Structure formats: structure tokens, C-alpha cells
PDB file of C-alpha atoms in Angstrom:
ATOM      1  CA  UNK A 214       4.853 -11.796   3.785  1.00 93.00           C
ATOM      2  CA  UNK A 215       3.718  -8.928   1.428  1.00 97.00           C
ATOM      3  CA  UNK A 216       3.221  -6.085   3.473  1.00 98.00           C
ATOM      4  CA  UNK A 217       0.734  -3.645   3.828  1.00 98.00           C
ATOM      5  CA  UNK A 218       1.761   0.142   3.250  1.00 98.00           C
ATOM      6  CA  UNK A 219       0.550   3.647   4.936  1.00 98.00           C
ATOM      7  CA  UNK A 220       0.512   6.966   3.676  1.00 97.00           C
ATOM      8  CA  UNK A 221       1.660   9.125   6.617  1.00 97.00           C
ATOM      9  CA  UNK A 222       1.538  12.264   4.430  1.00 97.00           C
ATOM     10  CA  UNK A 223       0.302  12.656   0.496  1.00 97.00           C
ATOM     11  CA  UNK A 224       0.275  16.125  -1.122  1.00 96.00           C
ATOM     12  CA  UNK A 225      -0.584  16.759  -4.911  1.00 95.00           C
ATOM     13  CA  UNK A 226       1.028  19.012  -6.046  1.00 95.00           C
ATOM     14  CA  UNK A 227       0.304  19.187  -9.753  1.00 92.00           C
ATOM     15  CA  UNK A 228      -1.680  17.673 -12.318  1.00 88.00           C
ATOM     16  CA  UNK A 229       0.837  16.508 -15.377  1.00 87.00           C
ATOM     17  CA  UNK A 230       0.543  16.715 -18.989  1.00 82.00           C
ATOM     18  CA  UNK A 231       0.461  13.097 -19.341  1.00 83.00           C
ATOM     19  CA  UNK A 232      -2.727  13.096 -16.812  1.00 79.00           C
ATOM     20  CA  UNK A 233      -0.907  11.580 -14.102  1.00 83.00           C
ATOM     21  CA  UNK A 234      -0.105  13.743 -10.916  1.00 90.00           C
ATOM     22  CA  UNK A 235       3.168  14.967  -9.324  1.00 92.00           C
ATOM     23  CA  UNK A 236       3.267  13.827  -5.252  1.00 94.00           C
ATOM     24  CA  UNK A 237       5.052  14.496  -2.388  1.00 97.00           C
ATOM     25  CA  UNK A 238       4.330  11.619  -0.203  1.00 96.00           C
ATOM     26  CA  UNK A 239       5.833   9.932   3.226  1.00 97.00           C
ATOM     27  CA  UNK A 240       5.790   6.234   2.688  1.00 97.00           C
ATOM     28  CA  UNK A 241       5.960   3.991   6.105  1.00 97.00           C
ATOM     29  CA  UNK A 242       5.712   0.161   5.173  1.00 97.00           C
ATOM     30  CA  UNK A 243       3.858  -2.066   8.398  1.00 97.00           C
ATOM     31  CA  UNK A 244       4.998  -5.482   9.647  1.00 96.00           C
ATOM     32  CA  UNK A 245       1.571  -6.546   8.281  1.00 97.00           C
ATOM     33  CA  UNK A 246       0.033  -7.571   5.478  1.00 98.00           C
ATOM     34  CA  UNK A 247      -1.198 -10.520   3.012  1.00 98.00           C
ATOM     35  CA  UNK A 248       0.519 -14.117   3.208  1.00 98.00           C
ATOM     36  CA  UNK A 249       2.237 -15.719  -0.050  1.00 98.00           C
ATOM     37  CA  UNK A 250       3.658 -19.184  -0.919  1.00 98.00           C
ATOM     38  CA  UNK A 251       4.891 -19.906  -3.629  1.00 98.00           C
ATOM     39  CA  UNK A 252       5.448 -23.661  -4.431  1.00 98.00           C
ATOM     40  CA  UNK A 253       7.101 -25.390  -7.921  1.00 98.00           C
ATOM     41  CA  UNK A 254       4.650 -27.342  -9.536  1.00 97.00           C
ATOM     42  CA  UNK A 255       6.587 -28.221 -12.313  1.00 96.00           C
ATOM     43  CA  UNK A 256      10.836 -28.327 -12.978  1.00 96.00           C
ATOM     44  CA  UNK A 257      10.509 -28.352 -16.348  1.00 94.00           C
ATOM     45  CA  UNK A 258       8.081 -26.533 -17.734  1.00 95.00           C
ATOM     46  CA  UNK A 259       7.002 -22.992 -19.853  1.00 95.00           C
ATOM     47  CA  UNK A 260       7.008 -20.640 -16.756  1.00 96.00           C
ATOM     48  CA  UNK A 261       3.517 -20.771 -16.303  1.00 96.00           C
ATOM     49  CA  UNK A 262       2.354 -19.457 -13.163  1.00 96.00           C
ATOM     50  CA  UNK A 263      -1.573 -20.203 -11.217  1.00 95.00           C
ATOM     51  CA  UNK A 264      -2.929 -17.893  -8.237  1.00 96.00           C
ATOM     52  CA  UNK A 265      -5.158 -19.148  -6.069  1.00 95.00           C
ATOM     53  CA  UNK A 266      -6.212 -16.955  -3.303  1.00 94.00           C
ATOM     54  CA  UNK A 267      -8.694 -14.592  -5.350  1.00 90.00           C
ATOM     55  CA  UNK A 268     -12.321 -15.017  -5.907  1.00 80.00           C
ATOM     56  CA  UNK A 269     -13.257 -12.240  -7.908  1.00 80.00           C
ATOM     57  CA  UNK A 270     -10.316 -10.416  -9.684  1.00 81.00           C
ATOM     58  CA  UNK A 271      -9.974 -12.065 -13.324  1.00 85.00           C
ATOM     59  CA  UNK A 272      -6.366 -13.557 -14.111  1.00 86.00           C
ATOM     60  CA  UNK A 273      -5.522 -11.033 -16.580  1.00 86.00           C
ATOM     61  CA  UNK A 274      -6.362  -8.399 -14.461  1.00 89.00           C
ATOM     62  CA  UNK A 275      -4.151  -9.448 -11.554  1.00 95.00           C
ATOM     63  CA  UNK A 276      -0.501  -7.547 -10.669  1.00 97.00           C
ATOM     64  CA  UNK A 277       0.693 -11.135  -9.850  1.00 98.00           C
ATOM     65  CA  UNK A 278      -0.101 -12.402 -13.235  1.00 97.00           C
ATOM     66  CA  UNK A 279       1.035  -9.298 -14.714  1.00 98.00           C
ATOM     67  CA  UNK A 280       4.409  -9.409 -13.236  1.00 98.00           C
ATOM     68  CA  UNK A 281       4.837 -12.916 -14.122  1.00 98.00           C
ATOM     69  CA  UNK A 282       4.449 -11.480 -17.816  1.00 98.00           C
ATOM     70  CA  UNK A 283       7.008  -9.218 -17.568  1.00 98.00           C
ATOM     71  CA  UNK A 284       9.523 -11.437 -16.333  1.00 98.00           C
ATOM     72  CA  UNK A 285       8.908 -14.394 -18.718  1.00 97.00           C
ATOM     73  CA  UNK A 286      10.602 -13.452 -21.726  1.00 97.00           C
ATOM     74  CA  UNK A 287      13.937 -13.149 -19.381  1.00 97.00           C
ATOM     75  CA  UNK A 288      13.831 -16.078 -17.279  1.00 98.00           C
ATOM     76  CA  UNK A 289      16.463 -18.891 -17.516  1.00 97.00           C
ATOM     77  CA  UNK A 290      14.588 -21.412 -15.566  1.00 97.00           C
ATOM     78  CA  UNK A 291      11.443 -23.021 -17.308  1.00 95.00           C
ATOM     79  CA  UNK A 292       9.567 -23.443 -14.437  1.00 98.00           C
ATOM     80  CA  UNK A 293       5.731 -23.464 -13.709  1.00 98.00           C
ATOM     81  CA  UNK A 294       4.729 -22.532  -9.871  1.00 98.00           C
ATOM     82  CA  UNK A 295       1.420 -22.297  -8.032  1.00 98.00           C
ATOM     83  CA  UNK A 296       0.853 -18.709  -6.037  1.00 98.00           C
ATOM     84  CA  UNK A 297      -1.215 -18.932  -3.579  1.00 97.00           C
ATOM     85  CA  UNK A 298      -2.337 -15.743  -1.308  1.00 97.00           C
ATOM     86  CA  UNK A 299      -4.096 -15.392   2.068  1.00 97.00           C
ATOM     87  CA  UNK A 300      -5.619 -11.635   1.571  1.00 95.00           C
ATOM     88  CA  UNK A 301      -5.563  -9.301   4.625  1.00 96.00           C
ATOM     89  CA  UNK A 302      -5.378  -6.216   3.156  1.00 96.00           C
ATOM     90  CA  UNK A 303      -8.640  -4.990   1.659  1.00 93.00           C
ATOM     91  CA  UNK A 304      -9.091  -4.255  -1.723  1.00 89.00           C
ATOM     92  CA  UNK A 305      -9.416  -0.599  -2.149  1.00 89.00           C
ATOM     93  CA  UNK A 306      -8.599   0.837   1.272  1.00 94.00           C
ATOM     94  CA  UNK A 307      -5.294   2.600   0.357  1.00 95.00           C
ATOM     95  CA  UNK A 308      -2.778   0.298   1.866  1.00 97.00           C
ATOM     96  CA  UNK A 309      -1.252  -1.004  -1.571  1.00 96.00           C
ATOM     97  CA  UNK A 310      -1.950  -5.033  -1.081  1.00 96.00           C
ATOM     98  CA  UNK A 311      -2.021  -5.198  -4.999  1.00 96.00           C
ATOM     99  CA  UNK A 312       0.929  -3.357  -5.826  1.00 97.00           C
ATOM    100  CA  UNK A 313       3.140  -5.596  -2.512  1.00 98.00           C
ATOM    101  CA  UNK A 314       1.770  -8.698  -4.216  1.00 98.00           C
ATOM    102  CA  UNK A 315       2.935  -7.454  -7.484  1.00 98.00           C
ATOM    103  CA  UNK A 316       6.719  -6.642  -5.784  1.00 98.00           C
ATOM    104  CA  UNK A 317       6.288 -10.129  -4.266  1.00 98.00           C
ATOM    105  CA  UNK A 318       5.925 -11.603  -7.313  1.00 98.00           C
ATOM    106  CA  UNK A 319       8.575  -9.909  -9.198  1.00 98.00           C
ATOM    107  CA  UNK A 320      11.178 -10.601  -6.527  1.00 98.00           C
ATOM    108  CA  UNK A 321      11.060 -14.067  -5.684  1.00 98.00           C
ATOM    109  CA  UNK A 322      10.255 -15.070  -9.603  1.00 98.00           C
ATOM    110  CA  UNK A 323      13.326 -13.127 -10.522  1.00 98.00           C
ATOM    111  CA  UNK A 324      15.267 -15.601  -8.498  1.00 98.00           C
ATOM    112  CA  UNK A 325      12.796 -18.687  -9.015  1.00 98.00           C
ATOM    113  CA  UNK A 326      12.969 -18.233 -12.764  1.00 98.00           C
ATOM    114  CA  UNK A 327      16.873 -17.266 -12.991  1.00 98.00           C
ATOM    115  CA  UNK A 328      16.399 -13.971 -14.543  1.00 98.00           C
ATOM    116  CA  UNK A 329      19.247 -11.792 -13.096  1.00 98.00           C
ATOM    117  CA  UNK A 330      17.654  -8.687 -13.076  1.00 98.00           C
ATOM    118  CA  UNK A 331      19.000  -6.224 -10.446  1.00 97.00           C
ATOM    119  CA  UNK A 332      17.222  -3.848  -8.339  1.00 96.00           C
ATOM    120  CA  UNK A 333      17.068  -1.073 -10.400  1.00 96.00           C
ATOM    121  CA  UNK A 334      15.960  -3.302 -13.581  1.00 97.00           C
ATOM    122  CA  UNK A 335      12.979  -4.039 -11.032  1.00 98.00           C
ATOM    123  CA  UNK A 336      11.987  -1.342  -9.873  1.00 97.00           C
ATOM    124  CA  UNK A 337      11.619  -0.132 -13.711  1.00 96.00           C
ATOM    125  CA  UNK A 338       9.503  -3.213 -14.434  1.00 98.00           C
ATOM    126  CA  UNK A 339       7.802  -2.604 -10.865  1.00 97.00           C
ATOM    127  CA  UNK A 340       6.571   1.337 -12.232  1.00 94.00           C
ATOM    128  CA  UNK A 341       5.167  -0.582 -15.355  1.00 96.00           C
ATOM    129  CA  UNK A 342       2.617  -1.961 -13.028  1.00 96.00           C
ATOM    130  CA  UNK A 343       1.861   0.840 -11.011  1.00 92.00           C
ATOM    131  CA  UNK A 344       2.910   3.684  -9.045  1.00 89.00           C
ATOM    132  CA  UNK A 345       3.074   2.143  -5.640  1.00 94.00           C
ATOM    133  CA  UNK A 346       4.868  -0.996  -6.694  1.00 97.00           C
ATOM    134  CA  UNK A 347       8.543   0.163  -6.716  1.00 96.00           C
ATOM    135  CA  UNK A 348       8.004   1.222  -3.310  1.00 97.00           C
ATOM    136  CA  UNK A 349       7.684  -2.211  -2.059  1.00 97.00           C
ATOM    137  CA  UNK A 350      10.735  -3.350  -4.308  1.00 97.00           C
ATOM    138  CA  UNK A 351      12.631  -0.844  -2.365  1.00 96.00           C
ATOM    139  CA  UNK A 352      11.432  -2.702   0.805  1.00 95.00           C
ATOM    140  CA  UNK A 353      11.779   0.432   3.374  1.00 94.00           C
ATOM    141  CA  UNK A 354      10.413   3.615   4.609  1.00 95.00           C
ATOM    142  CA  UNK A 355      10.641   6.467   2.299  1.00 96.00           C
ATOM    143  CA  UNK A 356      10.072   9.695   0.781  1.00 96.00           C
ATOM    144  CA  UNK A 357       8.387   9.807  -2.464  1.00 96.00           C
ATOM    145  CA  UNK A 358       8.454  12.122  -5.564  1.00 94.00           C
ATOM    146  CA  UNK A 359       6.811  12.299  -9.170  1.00 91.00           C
ATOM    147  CA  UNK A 360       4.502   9.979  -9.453  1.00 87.00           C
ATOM    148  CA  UNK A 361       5.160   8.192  -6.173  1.00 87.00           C
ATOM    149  CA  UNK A 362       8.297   5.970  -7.433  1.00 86.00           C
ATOM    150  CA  UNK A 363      10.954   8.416  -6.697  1.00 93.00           C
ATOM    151  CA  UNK A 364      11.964   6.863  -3.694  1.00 96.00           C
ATOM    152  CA  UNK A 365      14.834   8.188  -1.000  1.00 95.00           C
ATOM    153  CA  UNK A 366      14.764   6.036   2.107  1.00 94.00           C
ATOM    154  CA  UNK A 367      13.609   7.933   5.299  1.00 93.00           C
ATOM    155  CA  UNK A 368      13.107   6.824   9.076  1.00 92.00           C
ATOM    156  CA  UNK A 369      10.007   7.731  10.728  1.00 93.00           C
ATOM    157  CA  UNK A 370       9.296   7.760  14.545  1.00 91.00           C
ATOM    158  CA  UNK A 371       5.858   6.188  13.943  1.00 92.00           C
ATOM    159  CA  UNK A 372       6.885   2.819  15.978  1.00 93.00           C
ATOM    160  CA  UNK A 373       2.975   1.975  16.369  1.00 96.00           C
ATOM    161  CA  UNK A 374      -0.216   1.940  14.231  1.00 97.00           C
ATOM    162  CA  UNK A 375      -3.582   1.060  15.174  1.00 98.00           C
ATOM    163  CA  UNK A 376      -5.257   0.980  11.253  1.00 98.00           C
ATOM    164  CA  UNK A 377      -8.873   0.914  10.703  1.00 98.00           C
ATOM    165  CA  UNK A 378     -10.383  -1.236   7.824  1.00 97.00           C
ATOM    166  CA  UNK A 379     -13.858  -0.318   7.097  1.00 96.00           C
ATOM    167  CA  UNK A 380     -15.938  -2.251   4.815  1.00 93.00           C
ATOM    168  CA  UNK A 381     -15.806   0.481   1.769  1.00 92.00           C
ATOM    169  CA  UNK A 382     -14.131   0.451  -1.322  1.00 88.00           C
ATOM    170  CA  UNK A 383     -12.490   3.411  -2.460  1.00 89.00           C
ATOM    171  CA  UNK A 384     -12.352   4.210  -6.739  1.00 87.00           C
ATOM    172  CA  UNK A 385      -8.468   5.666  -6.802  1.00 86.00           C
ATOM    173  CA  UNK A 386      -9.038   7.174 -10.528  1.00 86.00           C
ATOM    174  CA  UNK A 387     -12.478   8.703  -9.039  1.00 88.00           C
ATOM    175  CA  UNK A 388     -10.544  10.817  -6.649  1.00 91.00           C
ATOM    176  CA  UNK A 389      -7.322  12.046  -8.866  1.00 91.00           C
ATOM    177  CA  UNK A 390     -10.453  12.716 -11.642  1.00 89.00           C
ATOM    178  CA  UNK A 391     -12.507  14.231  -8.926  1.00 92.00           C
ATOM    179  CA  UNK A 392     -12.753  18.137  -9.789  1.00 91.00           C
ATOM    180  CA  UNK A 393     -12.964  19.400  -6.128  1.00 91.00           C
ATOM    181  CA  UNK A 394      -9.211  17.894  -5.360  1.00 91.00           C
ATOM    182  CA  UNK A 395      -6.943  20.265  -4.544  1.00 89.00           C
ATOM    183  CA  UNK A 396      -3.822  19.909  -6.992  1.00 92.00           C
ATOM    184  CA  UNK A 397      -1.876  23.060  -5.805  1.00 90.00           C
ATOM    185  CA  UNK A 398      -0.062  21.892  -2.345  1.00 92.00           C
ATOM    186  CA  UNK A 399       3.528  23.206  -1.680  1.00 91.00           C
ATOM    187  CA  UNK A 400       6.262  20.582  -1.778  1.00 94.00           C
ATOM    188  CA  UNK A 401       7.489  20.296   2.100  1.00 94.00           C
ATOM    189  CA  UNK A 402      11.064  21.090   2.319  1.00 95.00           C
ATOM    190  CA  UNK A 403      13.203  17.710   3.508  1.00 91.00           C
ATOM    191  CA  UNK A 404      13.944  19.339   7.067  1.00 92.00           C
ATOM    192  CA  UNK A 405      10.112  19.334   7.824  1.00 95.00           C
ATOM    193  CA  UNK A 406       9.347  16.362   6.847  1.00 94.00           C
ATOM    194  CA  UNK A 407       9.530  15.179  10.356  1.00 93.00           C
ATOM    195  CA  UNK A 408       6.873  17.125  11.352  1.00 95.00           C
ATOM    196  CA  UNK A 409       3.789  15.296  12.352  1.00 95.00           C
ATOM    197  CA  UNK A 410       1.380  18.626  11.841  1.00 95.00           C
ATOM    198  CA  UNK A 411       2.371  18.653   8.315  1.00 96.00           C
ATOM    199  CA  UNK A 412       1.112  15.197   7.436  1.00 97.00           C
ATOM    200  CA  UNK A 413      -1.861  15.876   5.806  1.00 96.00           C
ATOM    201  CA  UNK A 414      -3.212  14.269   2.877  1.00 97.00           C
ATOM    202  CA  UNK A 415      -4.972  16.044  -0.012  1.00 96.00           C
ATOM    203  CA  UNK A 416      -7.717  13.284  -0.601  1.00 95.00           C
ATOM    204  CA  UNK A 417      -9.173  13.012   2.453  1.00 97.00           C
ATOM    205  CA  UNK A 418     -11.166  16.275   2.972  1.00 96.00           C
ATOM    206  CA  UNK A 419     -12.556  15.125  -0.434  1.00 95.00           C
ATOM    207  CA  UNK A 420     -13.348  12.113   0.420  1.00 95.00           C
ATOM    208  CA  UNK A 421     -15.203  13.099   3.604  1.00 95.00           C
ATOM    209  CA  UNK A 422     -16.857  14.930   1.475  1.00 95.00           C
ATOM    210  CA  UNK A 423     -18.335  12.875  -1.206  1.00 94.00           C
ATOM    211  CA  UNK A 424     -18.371   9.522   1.222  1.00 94.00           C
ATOM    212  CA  UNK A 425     -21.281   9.741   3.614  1.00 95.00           C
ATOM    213  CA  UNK A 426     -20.643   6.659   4.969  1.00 95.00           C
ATOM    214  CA  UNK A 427     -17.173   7.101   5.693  1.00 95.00           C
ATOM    215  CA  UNK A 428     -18.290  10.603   6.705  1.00 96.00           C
ATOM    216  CA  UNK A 429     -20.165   9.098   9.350  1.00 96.00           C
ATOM    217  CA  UNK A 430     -17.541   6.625  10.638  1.00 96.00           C
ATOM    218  CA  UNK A 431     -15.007   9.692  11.083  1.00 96.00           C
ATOM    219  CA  UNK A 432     -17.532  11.272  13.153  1.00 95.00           C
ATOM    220  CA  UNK A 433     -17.308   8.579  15.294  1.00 95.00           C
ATOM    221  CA  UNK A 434     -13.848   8.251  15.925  1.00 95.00           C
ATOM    222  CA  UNK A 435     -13.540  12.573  16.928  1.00 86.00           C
ATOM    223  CA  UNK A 436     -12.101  10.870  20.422  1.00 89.00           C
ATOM    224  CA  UNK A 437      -8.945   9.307  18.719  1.00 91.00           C
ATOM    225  CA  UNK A 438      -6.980  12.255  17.564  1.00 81.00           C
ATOM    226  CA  UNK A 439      -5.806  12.813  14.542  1.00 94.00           C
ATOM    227  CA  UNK A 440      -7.142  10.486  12.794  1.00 97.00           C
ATOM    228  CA  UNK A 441      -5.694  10.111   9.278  1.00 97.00           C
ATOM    229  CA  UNK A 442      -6.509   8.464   5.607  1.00 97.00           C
ATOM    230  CA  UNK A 443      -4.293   6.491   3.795  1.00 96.00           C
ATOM    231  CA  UNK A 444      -3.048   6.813   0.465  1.00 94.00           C
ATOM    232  CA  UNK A 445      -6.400   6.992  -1.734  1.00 93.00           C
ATOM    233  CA  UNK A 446      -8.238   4.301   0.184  1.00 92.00           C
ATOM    234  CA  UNK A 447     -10.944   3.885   2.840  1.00 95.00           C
ATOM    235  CA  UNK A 448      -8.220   2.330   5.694  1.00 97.00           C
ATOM    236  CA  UNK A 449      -7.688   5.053   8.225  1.00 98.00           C
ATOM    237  CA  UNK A 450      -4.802   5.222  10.783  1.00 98.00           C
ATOM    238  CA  UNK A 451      -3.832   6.818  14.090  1.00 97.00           C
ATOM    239  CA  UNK A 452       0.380   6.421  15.314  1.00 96.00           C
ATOM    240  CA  UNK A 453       0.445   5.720  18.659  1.00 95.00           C
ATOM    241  CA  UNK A 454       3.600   5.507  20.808  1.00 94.00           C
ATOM    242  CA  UNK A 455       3.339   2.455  22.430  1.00 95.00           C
ATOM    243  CA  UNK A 456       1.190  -0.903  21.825  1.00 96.00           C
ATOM    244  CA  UNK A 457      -0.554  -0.221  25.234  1.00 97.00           C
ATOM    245  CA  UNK A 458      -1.910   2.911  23.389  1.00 96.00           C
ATOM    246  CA  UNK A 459      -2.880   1.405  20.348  1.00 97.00           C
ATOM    247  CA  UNK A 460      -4.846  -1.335  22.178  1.00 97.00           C
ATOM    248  CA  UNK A 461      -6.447   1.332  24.277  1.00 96.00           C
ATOM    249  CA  UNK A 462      -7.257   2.887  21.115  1.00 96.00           C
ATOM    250  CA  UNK A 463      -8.629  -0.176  19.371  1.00 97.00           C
ATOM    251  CA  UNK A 464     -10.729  -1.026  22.372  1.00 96.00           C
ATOM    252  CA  UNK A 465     -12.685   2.099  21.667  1.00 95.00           C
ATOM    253  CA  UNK A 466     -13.510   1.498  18.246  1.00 97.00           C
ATOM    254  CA  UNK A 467     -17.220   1.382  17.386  1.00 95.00           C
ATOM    255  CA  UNK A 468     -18.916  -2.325  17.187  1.00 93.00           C
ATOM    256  CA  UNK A 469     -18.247  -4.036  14.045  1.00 94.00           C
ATOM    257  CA  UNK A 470     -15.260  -1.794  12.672  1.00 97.00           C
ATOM    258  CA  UNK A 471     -12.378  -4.349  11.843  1.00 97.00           C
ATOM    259  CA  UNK A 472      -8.918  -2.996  13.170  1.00 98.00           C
ATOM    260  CA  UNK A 473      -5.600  -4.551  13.767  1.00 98.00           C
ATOM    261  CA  UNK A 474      -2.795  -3.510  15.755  1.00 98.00           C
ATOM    262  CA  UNK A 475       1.095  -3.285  14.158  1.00 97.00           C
ATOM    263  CA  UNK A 476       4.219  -1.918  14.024  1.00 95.00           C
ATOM    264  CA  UNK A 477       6.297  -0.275  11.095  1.00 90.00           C
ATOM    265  CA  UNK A 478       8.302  -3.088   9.252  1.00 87.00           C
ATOM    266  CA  UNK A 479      11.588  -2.317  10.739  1.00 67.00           C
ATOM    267  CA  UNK A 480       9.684  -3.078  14.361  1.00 39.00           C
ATOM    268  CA  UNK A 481       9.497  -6.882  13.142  1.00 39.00           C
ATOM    269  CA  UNK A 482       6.525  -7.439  15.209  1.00 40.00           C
ATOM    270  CA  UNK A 483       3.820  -9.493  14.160  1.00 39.00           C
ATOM    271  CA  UNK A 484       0.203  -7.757  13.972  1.00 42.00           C
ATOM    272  CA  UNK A 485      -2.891  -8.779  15.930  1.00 42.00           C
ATOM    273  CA  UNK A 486      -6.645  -8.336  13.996  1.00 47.00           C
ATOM    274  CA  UNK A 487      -9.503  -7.318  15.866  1.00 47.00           C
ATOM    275  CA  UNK A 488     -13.128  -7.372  15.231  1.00 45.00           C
ATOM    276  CA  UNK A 489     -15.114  -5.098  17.398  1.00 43.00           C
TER     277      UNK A 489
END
């Protein structure tokens, strides 16, 4: 499985020189998330690689084939293999389904391919592709610095997560360009990061702000408290202790709102979708 990631805390707390921006963020990884095979089409052949899975993201523009790139030039092992992908995690809702398919890739190709690389080689391949994929090389919970790939492994008591998946599409480099996002936060200091009053997130005021229809949704939802965003997506989330009160959750959802039910990685439970 590729799993699905949430954001239970993102502050910004500067903008950088290089245009990029400085985070403190709390990364908890779910138990959840797209399905990928990967099957050897050919022993003996130039390490080609074909996705299936994808109807409108060009080749060249997807982290799979991009990570295949990067590991070519190493590999040991000439052979071609067919990805294929079942996509649960929406495109654009903050939950990092490119960036885990992109760790995927780079992990089992590594051994596929016979490159050797260790983890640390990865994960510096992994921040080629984009900030959130060395968190999935890591492959648990964690605190986050710089630019999100500063990783320090954390445990969070968030055993339960009833995510909401709205049909909207969120433009990451719209919100970091946005000019009403605060960039000023206070990094938390590591004995508060437990805190659950503390986990805010810097995007979402903004984009409640500039997202009427997302706006509107959170309106709806004033009876499941708090309610929080994550990452810079349009999936929202809300811990809950116990599955009983995530389902009881879920089965108050407004009609139509897609939702599933999970628990954080180290749970090893298996989610259950919902359609309202």
C-alpha cells in the first residue's frame, strides 16, 4: 500500500530566500491510502517502467515516472516492470498520494532494479521530488523541519481519524504565493508538541477564506469539533478516540460528502470508505 498522510499541525514560519518556506509541521501517516503492484514485464530489458492507473496526469509529469528516472542510471538489474495504481487518495486534497507513490516507487525499484542505495541516499533522491516525499521514505510518524524533510520520528495519541474528502482541488503554490498567509508563526518548543490546542495550521483560515465552497462545507460540519485541514489540501480531518466515535461522526456527515474511517499506520487496521 502507499499510504495516505495527515497534517495534524503545519506552521510557517518564514518565507526563504530561495522562495521556499521554513515549517514546523506534525506528520501522522494513516493505514490508508492508494494500492500498487508492481509486476516484471520483462527480465532483460532497459529498465523501462509503464503506469497504468492514471487518466489524466501526463507520463512526464508523474512522481512515479520521475523516480524511476532517478534511479535508472544506478540500477544493476535491466529490468522493465508495469506499475499499476488503484487511486484513493484525491488529487489535491493535502494527504500527499503523489509524493507516497513517488516513495513507493523509489523503494521497491531500488531493490527490483539492484541499486543499493541506502536510506539516507533515498531520502536525498526522495527531496528531489518534493517536499513531502522523504517523509514517506521514512515510513513513520514525525516531526518536521525546513522545508518539511527534516524528519525526527514522533508518536502521536491520534489512534483514530475520520477524514473528509470533498470533491475540490486545492492549488498548493496558490496558497504559499497567496499574500494574506501568515508566514510569521513561532516554532512550538518539542515539549508542546503534544498538545492538541496547538495544532493549528496556517493555511486553513486562508483557505476558508478564499474557498467559498469549502467555506460552506465547514459551516456544515460546526457539530464535529475541531475540525481540521490537512497539509495544503481540501481533505479535512477530526481524531477521534475510538472507531465507535469516528463512525458516529461519519454518520453525521452531510449527503454526498465522501469520508472514510482509519487508523494511524502503526494501528495496522484496514480503512472503511463511505459515501453519504
Amino acid at each position: 500500500m502507499s499510504p495516505a498522510k495527515i497534517n495534524l499541525m503545519l506552521r510557517i514560519l518564514g518565507q526563504r530566500e530561495d522562495g521556499y518556506h521554513n515549517l514546523q509541521t506534525l506528520f501522522q501517516i494513516l493505514d490508508w491510502g492508494d494500492d500498487m503492484t508492481f509486476q516484471q514485464v520483462n527480465q532483460n530489458g532497459q529498465c523501462q517502467i509503464r503506469i497504468t492507473g492514471f487518466n489524466d496526469v501526463p507520463e512526464e509529469q508523474n512522481l512515479i515516472h520521475q523516480a524511476a528516472q532517478l534511479l535508472r542510471p544506478m540500477a544493476r538489474k535491466q529490468s522493465d516492470w508495469l506499475i499499476d495504481v488503484n487511486k484513493r487518495i484525491p488529487q489535491g486534497a493535502g494527504l500527499g498520494g503523489g509524493s507516497s507513490n513517488a516513495a513507493m516507487t523509489l523503494l521497491m525499484m531500488n531493490g527490483y532494479w539492484d541499486c543499493g542505495l541506502c536510506q539516507e541516499r533515498l531520502l536525498q533522491l526522495g527531496n528531489q521530488l518534493g517536499a513531502d516525499v522523504p517523509l514517506f521514505i521514512h515510513g513513520r510518524a514525525a516531526l518536521a523541519g525546513g522545508t518539511g524533510n527534516e524528519l525526527i520520528s514522533c508518536q502521536f495519541d491520534t489512534p483514530w481519524v475520520l477524514l473528509l474528502l470533498p470533491d475540490i482541488h486545492i492549488s498548493t503554490a496558490r496558497l504559499f504565493q497567496h499574500n494574506d498567509l501568515r508566514r510569521n508563526q513561532q516554532c512550538i518548543d518539542t515539549a508542546l508538541l503534544h498538545h492538541q490546542d496547538l495544532w493549528i495550521n496556517d493555511f486553513f483560515p486562508l483557505l476558508l477564506s478564499i474557498d467559498q465552497s469549502l467555506r460552506q462545507l465547514y459551516q456544515q460540519l460546526h457539530h464535529l469539533n475541531p475540525v481540521r485541514l490537512s497539509g495544503t489540501g481540501s481533505a479535512m480531518f477530526v481524531l477521534c478516540k475510538s472507531r465507535a466515535e469516528a463512525e458516529a461522526a461519519q454518520s453525521q456527515l452531510p449527503q454526498g460528502l465522501r469520508s472514510v474511517v482509519v487508523q494511524a499506520k502503526a494501528a495496522h487496521s484496514t480503512g472503511v470508505e463511505k459515501n453519504q
